[in-house]
Amino acid sequence: MKEAVFDIETPNFDESKGYHTRNVPFICGAIIDDEGEYYYTDVEKFSEHLETYDRVWGHNALKFDSNVMKTSGYPLKHPVVYDTQIAAHMLDENNKVGLNECSKRYLGEEKTQSIKKGFVVDPHTVEGKEYVLQDTRLGFKLMKLFKKMLKEQDLWNLFTEVYMPMGPLLEELTENGIYVNQEKLDNLIEKFEERIEGAQTKFLETYGVNINSPQQLGSVIYRLPWAIPKTKSGYPKTDVDTIEAVCPHLLRDAAQEVLDYRKDNKQYKTYVKAAKKASSVDGYIHPPYNMDRTATGRLSAGGDKTKYWLSYQIQNVDVRVRHIFEAPPGYRFALVDADQLELRVLAGVTMDPDLMRVFAENLDPHAMTASKLFGVDLAEVTGSQRADGKTTNFAVVYGTTDHGLAHAMRISLRLAQERLKAFYEGYPMVSKRKALIEESVVSKGHFRNNAGRYRRFPNLNTSSAYQVNEAVKKAFSLDIQGYGAELMKKCALYAIPRLRNKYKCREHTHDEFAFYVPEETADESLEEIRQIFEATPLGFPVPIKFSGAHGASWAEVK
């Protein structure tokens, strides 16, 4: 197989303006293969040369270089571009994956100091040519090394069959974008600003303190001086988690006003303003997706300078904000998502017989857990008991501690410990799996999940129970959430290409996929999409089921 490494230079761009590869022109480029080095200032000749290879590599090429070629009018003919930056993340999820960082860590080389400091490429100078060739030489050496390492660590198939094909698919989602009603967004910004300013003024008039000042809030929030939690600096703790954890009879009425204010402020800054900043001139948000940011293998979205609305956990977005994300005229906003994905993965990974039976017989997993927690038959589980079963299920899946469960359920620490003990006794294979994870973490310094991804703990102090527990928690997250993320990648690779001619996928976050479907055939279209996702051949022992809904906006389907 004939392969090469390439690198492209462009003018400086402002990533904060959104979809950063749009209309960024090619200045010059270099190609290196086993036979020599090649430098071009003509994009057409550069493109023609690249087409002579069976496989091309680049550092951050999936997101950047391949899109520069596309917007320059010369899209790469290769169906997949291989990316050494993604390879670097798969080989070491704990360190930075930029070209310079990887070169220093793996090769003991780095760019020359004169070039690193604000150098602007002039493609027609010797220095400009050397700048591009230097990056390409480093990329070529990394390619050779990473290929060897990926194969040695049995990551090559996952890299080539899942991660690299996902690159073009994610860029397709970025290009499709998701529509934002700008008029509604502007009105929402105005309402949030009025509400926030009003809350600040009212709080100052009522209590005589600044609601944004933690130092002033302590005596206003807490009833008794000895009940005031303190920071290391001696100031009152006034964050949301601390306030919510304090017993209600130790709080004043002002505490709820602070919580409401913080909620509004977070929604405004984190989602509303971010949506405005991320909106492109076409009225859509085009969030770049990342496969090299999370240790579990989950996708993230957003750039380094702009935090796009998709960068955050979708379930935290207020319904008031969701209304601005709507389908264009004549369409409906459709969502399909994997039902109880993490619990299905937990069942399939541990092969616990009762968990397997839940999904084989279409039983209620939360009621099943409740029956174990409270010692009652499945048919006798009450609504409140099921709610406790659900909270416990997700506490286990997401690695919540006994203290976290006690806080979430508003119960004593002792009772929370009893609930977790009952869970693991009721599902003994889950307990066995966690013991296996701990053994791997302690004895090997890493854990590898069933999809092939690693979580490494190079500096773990095995004599520290705290460090071991934290490492096991992270490894368990990789085992369940990480494996779920790999299953969703496979579903995306199977379903989206089969749907794109009729329905463009607009967004993918964790276990959900968003589409716009024609208004007149919304029900039929949604069912077609759902069935294709569910038909993905995963080879997993537990069936992954999808459900869906549609509405005029995102708010109507959540």
Tab-separated table of N, CA and C in Angstrom, residues 105-204:
chain	number	residue	atom	x	y	z
A	105	ARG	N	7.282	14.254	23.033
A	105	ARG	CA	7.105	13.085	23.895
A	105	ARG	C	7.601	11.799	23.239
A	106	TYR	N	7.295	11.631	21.959
A	106	TYR	CA	7.606	10.359	21.299
A	106	TYR	C	8.915	10.379	20.503
A	107	LEU	N	9.289	11.547	19.990
A	107	LEU	CA	10.451	11.624	19.102
A	107	LEU	C	11.630	12.364	19.724
A	108	GLY	N	11.366	13.104	20.789
A	108	GLY	CA	12.418	13.925	21.361
A	108	GLY	C	12.783	15.103	20.474
A	109	GLU	N	11.837	15.535	19.612
A	109	GLU	CA	12.068	16.649	18.696
A	109	GLU	C	10.957	17.680	18.862
A	110	GLU	N	11.230	18.900	18.426
A	110	GLU	CA	10.198	19.927	18.407
A	110	GLU	C	10.548	20.977	17.364
A	111	LYS	N	9.567	21.819	17.075
A	111	LYS	CA	9.796	22.886	16.104
A	111	LYS	C	10.873	23.829	16.616
A	112	THR	N	11.578	24.477	15.713
A	112	THR	CA	12.616	25.416	16.119
A	112	THR	C	11.987	26.615	16.810
A	113	GLN	N	12.697	27.203	17.745
A	113	GLN	CA	12.159	28.295	18.560
A	113	GLN	C	11.739	29.493	17.714
A	114	SER	N	12.518	29.803	16.683
A	114	SER	CA	12.214	30.987	15.875
A	114	SER	C	10.889	30.829	15.146
A	115	ILE	N	10.557	29.618	14.759
A	115	ILE	CA	9.314	29.380	14.034
A	115	ILE	C	8.118	29.382	14.977
A	116	LYS	N	8.303	28.938	16.211
A	116	LYS	CA	7.175	28.833	17.131
A	116	LYS	C	6.612	30.185	17.531
A	117	LYS	N	7.439	31.231	17.515
A	117	LYS	CA	6.995	32.524	18.035
A	117	LYS	C	6.359	33.400	16.958
A	118	GLY	N	5.067	33.241	16.761
A	118	GLY	CA	4.306	34.144	15.908
A	118	GLY	C	4.731	34.179	14.455
A	119	PHE	N	5.287	33.085	13.962
A	119	PHE	CA	5.754	33.065	12.575
A	119	PHE	C	4.567	33.027	11.614
A	120	VAL	N	4.575	33.854	10.591
A	120	VAL	CA	3.548	33.867	9.558
A	120	VAL	C	4.164	33.313	8.274
A	121	VAL	N	3.508	32.309	7.710
A	121	VAL	CA	4.086	31.605	6.566
A	121	VAL	C	4.043	32.458	5.304
A	122	ASP	N	5.199	32.652	4.694
A	122	ASP	CA	5.289	33.182	3.332
A	122	ASP	C	5.697	32.007	2.464
A	123	PRO	N	4.784	31.485	1.648
A	123	PRO	CA	5.056	30.237	0.923
A	123	PRO	C	6.176	30.341	-0.100
A	124	HIS	N	6.574	31.561	-0.437
A	124	HIS	CA	7.578	31.738	-1.494
A	124	HIS	C	8.977	31.983	-0.936
A	125	THR	N	9.163	31.760	0.363
A	125	THR	CA	10.480	31.917	0.964
A	125	THR	C	11.006	30.570	1.428
A	126	VAL	N	12.309	30.491	1.597
A	126	VAL	CA	12.931	29.254	2.090
A	126	VAL	C	12.424	28.942	3.496
A	127	GLU	N	12.283	29.979	4.313
A	127	GLU	CA	11.813	29.777	5.681
A	127	GLU	C	10.382	29.260	5.701
A	128	GLY	N	9.536	29.796	4.824
A	128	GLY	CA	8.151	29.330	4.745
A	128	GLY	C	8.071	27.885	4.311
A	129	LYS	N	8.863	27.526	3.308
A	129	LYS	CA	8.896	26.143	2.837
A	129	LYS	C	9.373	25.220	3.948
A	130	GLU	N	10.415	25.624	4.661
A	130	GLU	CA	10.971	24.786	5.723
A	130	GLU	C	9.970	24.595	6.856
A	131	TYR	N	9.181	25.641	7.135
A	131	TYR	CA	8.164	25.542	8.184
A	131	TYR	C	7.187	24.412	7.892
A	132	VAL	N	6.685	24.377	6.681
A	132	VAL	CA	5.698	23.358	6.311
A	132	VAL	C	6.347	21.976	6.269
A	133	LEU	N	7.537	21.889	5.697
A	133	LEU	CA	8.220	20.600	5.608
A	133	LEU	C	8.575	20.063	6.996
A	134	GLN	N	8.917	20.968	7.916
A	134	GLN	CA	9.254	20.519	9.264
A	134	GLN	C	8.068	19.821	9.923
A	135	ASP	N	6.883	20.429	9.829
A	135	ASP	CA	5.686	19.799	10.384
A	135	ASP	C	5.427	18.446	9.725
A	136	THR	N	5.606	18.391	8.431
A	136	THR	CA	5.323	17.160	7.693
A	136	THR	C	6.328	16.070	8.041
A	137	ARG	N	7.597	16.445	8.235
A	137	ARG	CA	8.602	15.458	8.646
A	137	ARG	C	8.251	14.857	10.006
A	138	LEU	N	7.859	15.726	10.937
A	138	LEU	CA	7.456	15.228	12.253
A	138	LEU	C	6.250	14.308	12.136
A	139	GLY	N	5.272	14.720	11.320
A	139	GLY	CA	4.092	13.887	11.108
A	139	GLY	C	4.433	12.545	10.494
A	140	PHE	N	5.402	12.523	9.580
A	140	PHE	CA	5.806	11.275	8.921
A	140	PHE	C	6.439	10.319	9.934
A	141	LYS	N	7.285	10.838	10.799
A	141	LYS	CA	7.912	9.991	11.820
A	141	LYS	C	6.871	9.455	12.805
A	142	LEU	N	5.930	10.328	13.188
A	142	LEU	CA	4.877	9.887	14.104
A	142	LEU	C	4.001	8.821	13.465
A	143	MET	N	3.700	8.986	12.174
A	143	MET	CA	2.892	7.989	11.471
A	143	MET	C	3.547	6.615	11.541
A	144	LYS	N	4.828	6.539	11.244
A	144	LYS	CA	5.550	5.272	11.270
A	144	LYS	C	5.511	4.644	12.666
A	145	LEU	N	5.740	5.478	13.681
A	145	LEU	CA	5.758	4.990	15.053
A	145	LEU	C	4.370	4.579	15.533
A	146	PHE	N	3.372	5.423	15.256
A	146	PHE	CA	2.023	5.149	15.755
A	146	PHE	C	1.422	3.912	15.113
A	147	LYS	N	1.698	3.674	13.845
A	147	LYS	CA	1.212	2.443	13.210
A	147	LYS	C	1.702	1.222	13.970
A	148	LYS	N	2.971	1.236	14.300
A	148	LYS	CA	3.574	0.121	15.032
A	148	LYS	C	2.953	-0.023	16.421
A	149	MET	N	2.788	1.111	17.123
A	149	MET	CA	2.244	1.067	18.478
A	149	MET	C	0.783	0.642	18.495
A	150	LEU	N	-0.009	1.127	17.541
A	150	LEU	CA	-1.423	0.744	17.474
A	150	LEU	C	-1.577	-0.753	17.262
A	151	LYS	N	-0.737	-1.311	16.443
A	151	LYS	CA	-0.799	-2.761	16.191
A	151	LYS	C	-0.320	-3.546	17.407
A	152	GLU	N	0.729	-3.075	18.056
A	152	GLU	CA	1.250	-3.764	19.237
A	152	GLU	C	0.225	-3.765	20.374
A	153	GLN	N	-0.545	-2.697	20.498
A	153	GLN	CA	-1.532	-2.598	21.566
A	153	GLN	C	-2.913	-3.079	21.127
A	154	ASP	N	-2.964	-3.703	19.962
A	154	ASP	CA	-4.215	-4.269	19.429
A	154	ASP	C	-5.311	-3.201	19.300
A	155	LEU	N	-4.895	-2.010	18.855
A	155	LEU	CA	-5.828	-0.910	18.638
A	155	LEU	C	-6.024	-0.596	17.156
A	156	TRP	N	-5.291	-1.275	16.296
A	156	TRP	CA	-5.293	-0.937	14.883
A	156	TRP	C	-6.676	-1.094	14.249
A	157	ASN	N	-7.357	-2.198	14.535
A	157	ASN	CA	-8.675	-2.406	13.927
A	157	ASN	C	-9.682	-1.369	14.398
A	158	LEU	N	-9.666	-1.042	15.691
A	158	LEU	CA	-10.579	-0.019	16.204
A	158	LEU	C	-10.271	1.327	15.562
A	159	PHE	N	-9.000	1.630	15.406
A	159	PHE	CA	-8.572	2.884	14.798
A	159	PHE	C	-9.013	2.970	13.334
A	160	THR	N	-8.781	1.910	12.564
A	160	THR	CA	-9.046	1.953	11.122
A	160	THR	C	-10.504	1.695	10.768
A	161	GLU	N	-11.191	0.886	11.565
A	161	GLU	CA	-12.555	0.480	11.204
A	161	GLU	C	-13.637	1.337	11.833
A	162	VAL	N	-13.309	2.047	12.926
A	162	VAL	CA	-14.316	2.857	13.618
A	162	VAL	C	-13.915	4.336	13.652
A	163	TYR	N	-12.768	4.630	14.235
A	163	TYR	CA	-12.415	6.035	14.465
A	163	TYR	C	-12.136	6.794	13.171
A	164	MET	N	-11.377	6.223	12.263
A	164	MET	CA	-11.077	6.950	11.032
A	164	MET	C	-12.315	7.131	10.137
A	165	PRO	N	-13.159	6.108	9.959
A	165	PRO	CA	-14.385	6.359	9.187
A	165	PRO	C	-15.331	7.351	9.853
A	166	MET	N	-15.248	7.489	11.196
A	166	MET	CA	-16.114	8.455	11.881
A	166	MET	C	-15.751	9.886	11.539
A	167	GLY	N	-14.499	10.133	11.157
A	167	GLY	CA	-14.067	11.500	10.872
A	167	GLY	C	-14.890	12.183	9.804
A	168	PRO	N	-14.976	11.614	8.593
A	168	PRO	CA	-15.803	12.244	7.557
A	168	PRO	C	-17.275	12.349	7.953
A	169	LEU	N	-17.749	11.363	8.721
A	169	LEU	CA	-19.150	11.379	9.140
A	169	LEU	C	-19.414	12.554	10.089
A	170	LEU	N	-18.509	12.787	11.014
A	170	LEU	CA	-18.682	13.900	11.946
A	170	LEU	C	-18.560	15.244	11.243
A	171	GLU	N	-17.686	15.319	10.248
A	171	GLU	CA	-17.594	16.563	9.474
A	171	GLU	C	-18.876	16.798	8.682
A	172	GLU	N	-19.514	15.722	8.263
A	172	GLU	CA	-20.813	15.843	7.589
A	172	GLU	C	-21.848	16.440	8.535
A	173	LEU	N	-21.851	15.979	9.796
A	173	LEU	CA	-22.773	16.533	10.785
A	173	LEU	C	-22.477	18.005	11.043
A	174	THR	N	-21.190	18.332	11.116
A	174	THR	CA	-20.806	19.726	11.320
A	174	THR	C	-21.307	20.596	10.178
A	175	GLU	N	-21.115	20.126	8.965
A	175	GLU	CA	-21.545	20.893	7.795
A	175	GLU	C	-23.063	21.028	7.750
A	176	ASN	N	-23.780	19.964	8.101
A	176	ASN	CA	-25.242	20.033	8.100
A	176	ASN	C	-25.731	21.086	9.091
A	177	GLY	N	-25.197	21.041	10.306
A	177	GLY	CA	-25.553	22.027	11.313
A	177	GLY	C	-26.959	21.856	11.856
A	178	ILE	N	-27.264	22.647	12.860
A	178	ILE	CA	-28.587	22.607	13.485
A	178	ILE	C	-29.143	24.032	13.541
A	179	TYR	N	-30.403	24.167	13.167
A	179	TYR	CA	-31.010	25.485	12.967
A	179	TYR	C	-31.387	26.138	14.301
A	180	VAL	N	-31.115	27.442	14.394
A	180	VAL	CA	-31.486	28.234	15.568
A	180	VAL	C	-32.361	29.390	15.109
A	181	ASN	N	-33.534	29.518	15.708
A	181	ASN	CA	-34.409	30.648	15.406
A	181	ASN	C	-33.802	31.890	16.051
A	182	GLN	N	-33.165	32.725	15.239
A	182	GLN	CA	-32.407	33.854	15.772
A	182	GLN	C	-33.305	34.896	16.444
A	183	GLU	N	-34.519	35.060	15.953
A	183	GLU	CA	-35.436	36.018	16.579
A	183	GLU	C	-35.807	35.552	17.986
A	184	LYS	N	-36.107	34.254	18.118
A	184	LYS	CA	-36.410	33.715	19.448
A	184	LYS	C	-35.202	33.783	20.355
A	185	LEU	N	-34.030	33.546	19.784
A	185	LEU	CA	-32.801	33.602	20.572
A	185	LEU	C	-32.566	35.018	21.102
A	186	ASP	N	-32.742	36.023	20.261
A	186	ASP	CA	-32.560	37.414	20.696
A	186	ASP	C	-33.557	37.786	21.794
A	187	ASN	N	-34.801	37.344	21.636
A	187	ASN	CA	-35.810	37.611	22.667
A	187	ASN	C	-35.447	36.907	23.978
A	188	LEU	N	-34.918	35.690	23.848
A	188	LEU	CA	-34.536	34.931	25.033
A	188	LEU	C	-33.382	35.602	25.770
A	189	ILE	N	-32.429	36.113	25.010
A	189	ILE	CA	-31.304	36.833	25.619
A	189	ILE	C	-31.823	38.042	26.410
A	190	GLU	N	-32.744	38.779	25.809
A	190	GLU	CA	-33.305	39.968	26.465
A	190	GLU	C	-34.039	39.591	27.751
A	191	LYS	N	-34.829	38.503	27.703
A	191	LYS	CA	-35.594	38.086	28.886
A	191	LYS	C	-34.669	37.607	30.001
A	192	PHE	N	-33.633	36.852	29.651
A	192	PHE	CA	-32.692	36.382	30.660
A	192	PHE	C	-31.964	37.557	31.307
A	193	GLU	N	-31.556	38.535	30.509
A	193	GLU	CA	-30.837	39.684	31.057
A	193	GLU	C	-31.732	40.476	32.005
A	194	GLU	N	-32.995	40.651	31.617
A	194	GLU	CA	-33.935	41.365	32.485
A	194	GLU	C	-34.156	40.596	33.788
A	195	ARG	N	-34.301	39.281	33.679
A	195	ARG	CA	-34.561	38.447	34.858
A	195	ARG	C	-33.351	38.456	35.808
A	196	ILE	N	-32.156	38.353	35.240
A	196	ILE	CA	-30.939	38.315	36.052
A	196	ILE	C	-30.696	39.662	36.730
A	197	GLU	N	-30.840	40.738	35.968
A	197	GLU	CA	-30.651	42.075	36.550
A	197	GLU	C	-31.699	42.352	37.627
A	198	GLY	N	-32.927	41.895	37.374
A	198	GLY	CA	-33.990	42.091	38.362
A	198	GLY	C	-33.713	41.330	39.644
A	199	ALA	N	-33.205	40.119	39.519
A	199	ALA	CA	-32.895	39.314	40.701
A	199	ALA	C	-31.763	39.955	41.505
A	200	GLN	N	-30.777	40.510	40.812
A	200	GLN	CA	-29.670	41.176	41.507
A	200	GLN	C	-30.174	42.372	42.310
A	201	THR	N	-31.011	43.175	41.668
A	201	THR	CA	-31.530	44.377	42.327
A	201	THR	C	-32.412	44.016	43.526
A	202	LYS	N	-33.313	43.058	43.341
A	202	LYS	CA	-34.228	42.649	44.404
A	202	LYS	C	-33.469	42.091	45.601
A	203	PHE	N	-32.437	41.274	45.327
A	203	PHE	CA	-31.680	40.649	46.417
A	203	PHE	C	-30.935	41.714	47.223
A	204	LEU	N	-30.380	42.694	46.530
A	204	LEU	CA	-29.655	43.772	47.209
A	204	LEU	C	-30.603	44.596	48.069
